[in-house]
Amino acid sequence: MKNYIRHDEWKIIEDGFNPEYNRISESLFSIGNGYMGQRANFEETYTGDTLQGSYVAGIYYPDKTRVGWWKNGYPEYFAKVLNAANWIGIDIEINGSMLDLAVWKVLEFSRELHMQEGFLYRRAVVEDLNGNQVRIESKRICSLADPEIGAIKYTFTPINFDGDITVTLYIDGDVVNEDSNYNEKFWKEVDQFAGNGVGWVVSETKKTGFYVATGMRYEVRQNGEKMNLNAKSETKPKYASNKVSLRVTSGTEYTIYKYAGVVTSEYHGTSDLDKVCENILNRAVEKGFEGLFHDHSAVWRKKWEESDIIIGGDVASQQGIRYNIFQLNQTYTGEDERLNIGPKGFTGEKYGGSTYWDTEAYCLPFYLGTADGHVARNLLIYRYKHLEMAIKNAEKLGFKEGAALYPMVTMNGEECHNEWEITFEEIHRNGAIAYAIYDYIRYTGDAAYLGKYGLEVLIAISRFWSQRVNWSDEKQQYVMLGVTGPNEYENNVNNNWYTNTIAVWTLRYTIESIGKVISENTATWESLRSKLNFKENEIEKWKDICLKMYYPEDKERGIFLQQDGFLDKELIPVRDLLPENVPLNQHWSWDRILRSCYIKQADVLQGLLLFEDNFDTATIKKNFDFYEPLTVHESSLSPSVHAIQASLLGYRQMAYTFYLRTARLDLDDYNNDTQDGCHITSMAGTWMAFTMGFGGMRAKNDMLHFSPFLPDQWESYEFSIRFRDAVLHIGVSKQHIVIRNTSERDIEIMVYDTCVSVASGGESEVAAMHA
């Protein structure tokens, strides 16, 4: 756990240069706009430890699988979001010495992420080996208003010398992915051009054939006045640059405005990408940095109006939740149904940037509650359009008759995860996708989605479950063998309670959904039945499975067993582990972890969260009290689930502790892995921990329900929630709950089991019940 980020309500601040933490900071201070993103690399040369990262959404490479023992059914590749052309490069050479913070003496340094307006700011004073001092300042955006544009305002001021400075502005497409399986470069040269004040590089991905053009234009100003400079242009494969020379004087301020355009064949024709890029660059220059920033910050203001959470009296908590919301809003905007949310977003390469079940289980609720309805809907459409590939994935593993197994990891619907215990066994992911359909319809009231898209997916997933179980003559029940549950510190287990539970829930929900579509639109059902060759006896099989499924439990303890044989383990609570043993995944062998009782993330408790209405509080409490002491929370997804359930059970200090851990997971580097990128999908879990935990928010029976409480560490909190056509602003203090309706329709909600009416534009108040 690190503690070098200064607490601030609206900024992420690094005071002083910490080269040992530079990769962490590059992750933390990343910026993006849903279309592209950029790690917080320095514009100028840096020869210290760094992970260069510029990413473009949806552009990937199928890196050939690398395993020691090939197994039938393995995917042939792992899809990776590529490190794309470096557009931020501005090299500064002073009197023949290249400015480099790894070599020069750093006298002053600060790096700030301004979340309210969405920009990265850096300031430094550096000194070369001859004692020449320079002040540099940079301000960088990836425009939310015009997503194909990035812009930099870079200022340098000689402090104590006159001299010659050479500035090289460049686009470098000759980049690598650090996580390449075979040290392969993933980009092919197409074209490059450099002229006075302009340059671009067009590259093509190997195998997948995506084209990306990255271009630049710039201007240099001296004390605010534009300088007319003749640049020396250079091109080489996948590289274009302009080099300008300046005679500088002490105390004079020189500002470079660099504009980047990033365009892809996903949105434009390949034959004219360079022209499209040029037009975008012209638009950027015409608008200028301040104009671009004005439009960009206006979009951020609107996003904060929709999604901000305000916490009184606890700056650490406030900074944490805003950082999480900031990253979620700049990672996914929901404007393109072909895109999804990688676990690292635009902050790093790990996990390949591909889609996991995290989207449905954690991210969907955030976008349901904070964004226009099409944003969450597009996450579901993404999976619907991958249904054919999910059926093919199942066929590769021997399933038939239209059964679908959605991939654990994907970019295009094809499975590309290559660890057998995950690829073949962590099949609960299918349940998360089914649950997301239910969650979306329940929350939005968009019943038409079921007949148009959702039911087809549900039937295909249910067909998988019905083939994946088998009948046990010994138990006289259906069982599910050889699976991995959400707790990935257990592999190849039999009868994981969560997997069995969500499988049966899916079957029941599918049966119910078929009935609903038949009753509401017979023609829709008949068309779908014919398309899927659906047989009535399928429903009978599903009902039999639901009736006779086996669930492991310990009736004496009153708990559900994570899987068969769990109680054979030596049950030693986490608190009794020696500090030098954690994190386990960095200190123990995999064999030792698998034989232990320790739980990576919520497993049984994940099921009790999703289906809490099916269990009484006493049952949830018994399971929580048993499993939480055995949980090491070495998945970023774990603390949020525990925060919600601790809130439900009245464990308020524990809920706060878990909330702080998930909210500041990356800011404080809890798991010693933020250098690889931030945990974007778990940030949605932070939002859930707040709204569902402290706010007690649930969607039930076409209404929102709230049971808020105020942690002892806070003076108050406020948050906004979208629900169907209504927008509510909830304020919680020690005395009152105040609900403001800022939308154009009246709404009724439940607060502490009391129905509260809030008129359009009106306000209602309820006495707080924090005890």
PDB file of N, CA and C in Angstrom, residues 89 118 138 211 254 276 279 378 476 555 568 640 661 708:
ATOM      1  N   GLY A  89       4.528  13.029 -28.268  1.00  0.00           N
ATOM      2  CA  GLY A  89       5.966  13.286 -28.208  1.00  0.00           C
ATOM      3  C   GLY A  89       6.400  14.713 -28.522  1.00  0.00           C
ATOM      4  N   GLY A 118     -11.412  17.382 -16.470  1.00  0.00           N
ATOM      5  CA  GLY A 118     -10.886  16.308 -17.287  1.00  0.00           C
ATOM      6  C   GLY A 118      -9.581  16.584 -17.990  1.00  0.00           C
ATOM      7  N   SER A 138       2.790  21.371 -18.654  1.00  0.00           N
ATOM      8  CA  SER A 138       2.000  20.771 -19.730  1.00  0.00           C
ATOM      9  C   SER A 138       0.569  20.564 -19.258  1.00  0.00           C
ATOM     10  N   TYR A 211      -6.972  -0.125 -39.751  1.00  0.00           N
ATOM     11  CA  TYR A 211      -6.120   0.994 -40.148  1.00  0.00           C
ATOM     12  C   TYR A 211      -6.320   2.139 -39.162  1.00  0.00           C
ATOM     13  N   TYR A 254       7.947  30.057 -23.715  1.00  0.00           N
ATOM     14  CA  TYR A 254       7.707  29.493 -25.035  1.00  0.00           C
ATOM     15  C   TYR A 254       6.640  28.402 -24.891  1.00  0.00           C
ATOM     16  N   VAL A 276      -8.955  12.463 -43.968  1.00  0.00           N
ATOM     17  CA  VAL A 276      -9.844  12.647 -42.818  1.00  0.00           C
ATOM     18  C   VAL A 276      -9.062  13.186 -41.632  1.00  0.00           C
ATOM     19  N   ASN A 279      -8.259  16.845 -42.100  1.00  0.00           N
ATOM     20  CA  ASN A 279      -9.420  17.714 -41.851  1.00  0.00           C
ATOM     21  C   ASN A 279      -9.688  17.879 -40.362  1.00  0.00           C
ATOM     22  N   ASN A 378     -26.636  -0.481 -24.951  1.00  0.00           N
ATOM     23  CA  ASN A 378     -25.603  -0.878 -25.897  1.00  0.00           C
ATOM     24  C   ASN A 378     -24.659  -1.937 -25.338  1.00  0.00           C
ATOM     25  N   GLN A 476     -29.324 -38.750  -6.722  1.00  0.00           N
ATOM     26  CA  GLN A 476     -30.666 -38.603  -7.289  1.00  0.00           C
ATOM     27  C   GLN A 476     -31.004 -37.111  -7.470  1.00  0.00           C
ATOM     28  N   LYS A 555     -25.914 -27.843   6.974  1.00  0.00           N
ATOM     29  CA  LYS A 555     -27.111 -27.471   7.723  1.00  0.00           C
ATOM     30  C   LYS A 555     -26.798 -27.145   9.175  1.00  0.00           C
ATOM     31  N   ASP A 568     -13.432 -29.841   4.121  1.00  0.00           N
ATOM     32  CA  ASP A 568     -12.260 -30.696   4.331  1.00  0.00           C
ATOM     33  C   ASP A 568     -10.985 -29.863   4.483  1.00  0.00           C
ATOM     34  N   SER A 640     -16.079  -4.484  -2.838  1.00  0.00           N
ATOM     35  CA  SER A 640     -17.373  -3.824  -3.040  1.00  0.00           C
ATOM     36  C   SER A 640     -18.536  -4.720  -2.637  1.00  0.00           C
ATOM     37  N   ARG A 661     -11.423   0.726   0.855  1.00  0.00           N
ATOM     38  CA  ARG A 661     -10.470  -0.107   0.126  1.00  0.00           C
ATOM     39  C   ARG A 661     -10.787  -0.136  -1.362  1.00  0.00           C
ATOM     40  N   PRO A 708     -31.034   4.405   3.524  1.00  0.00           N
ATOM     41  CA  PRO A 708     -29.706   5.005   3.699  1.00  0.00           C
ATOM     42  C   PRO A 708     -29.254   5.059   5.150  1.00  0.00           C
TER      43      PRO A 708
END
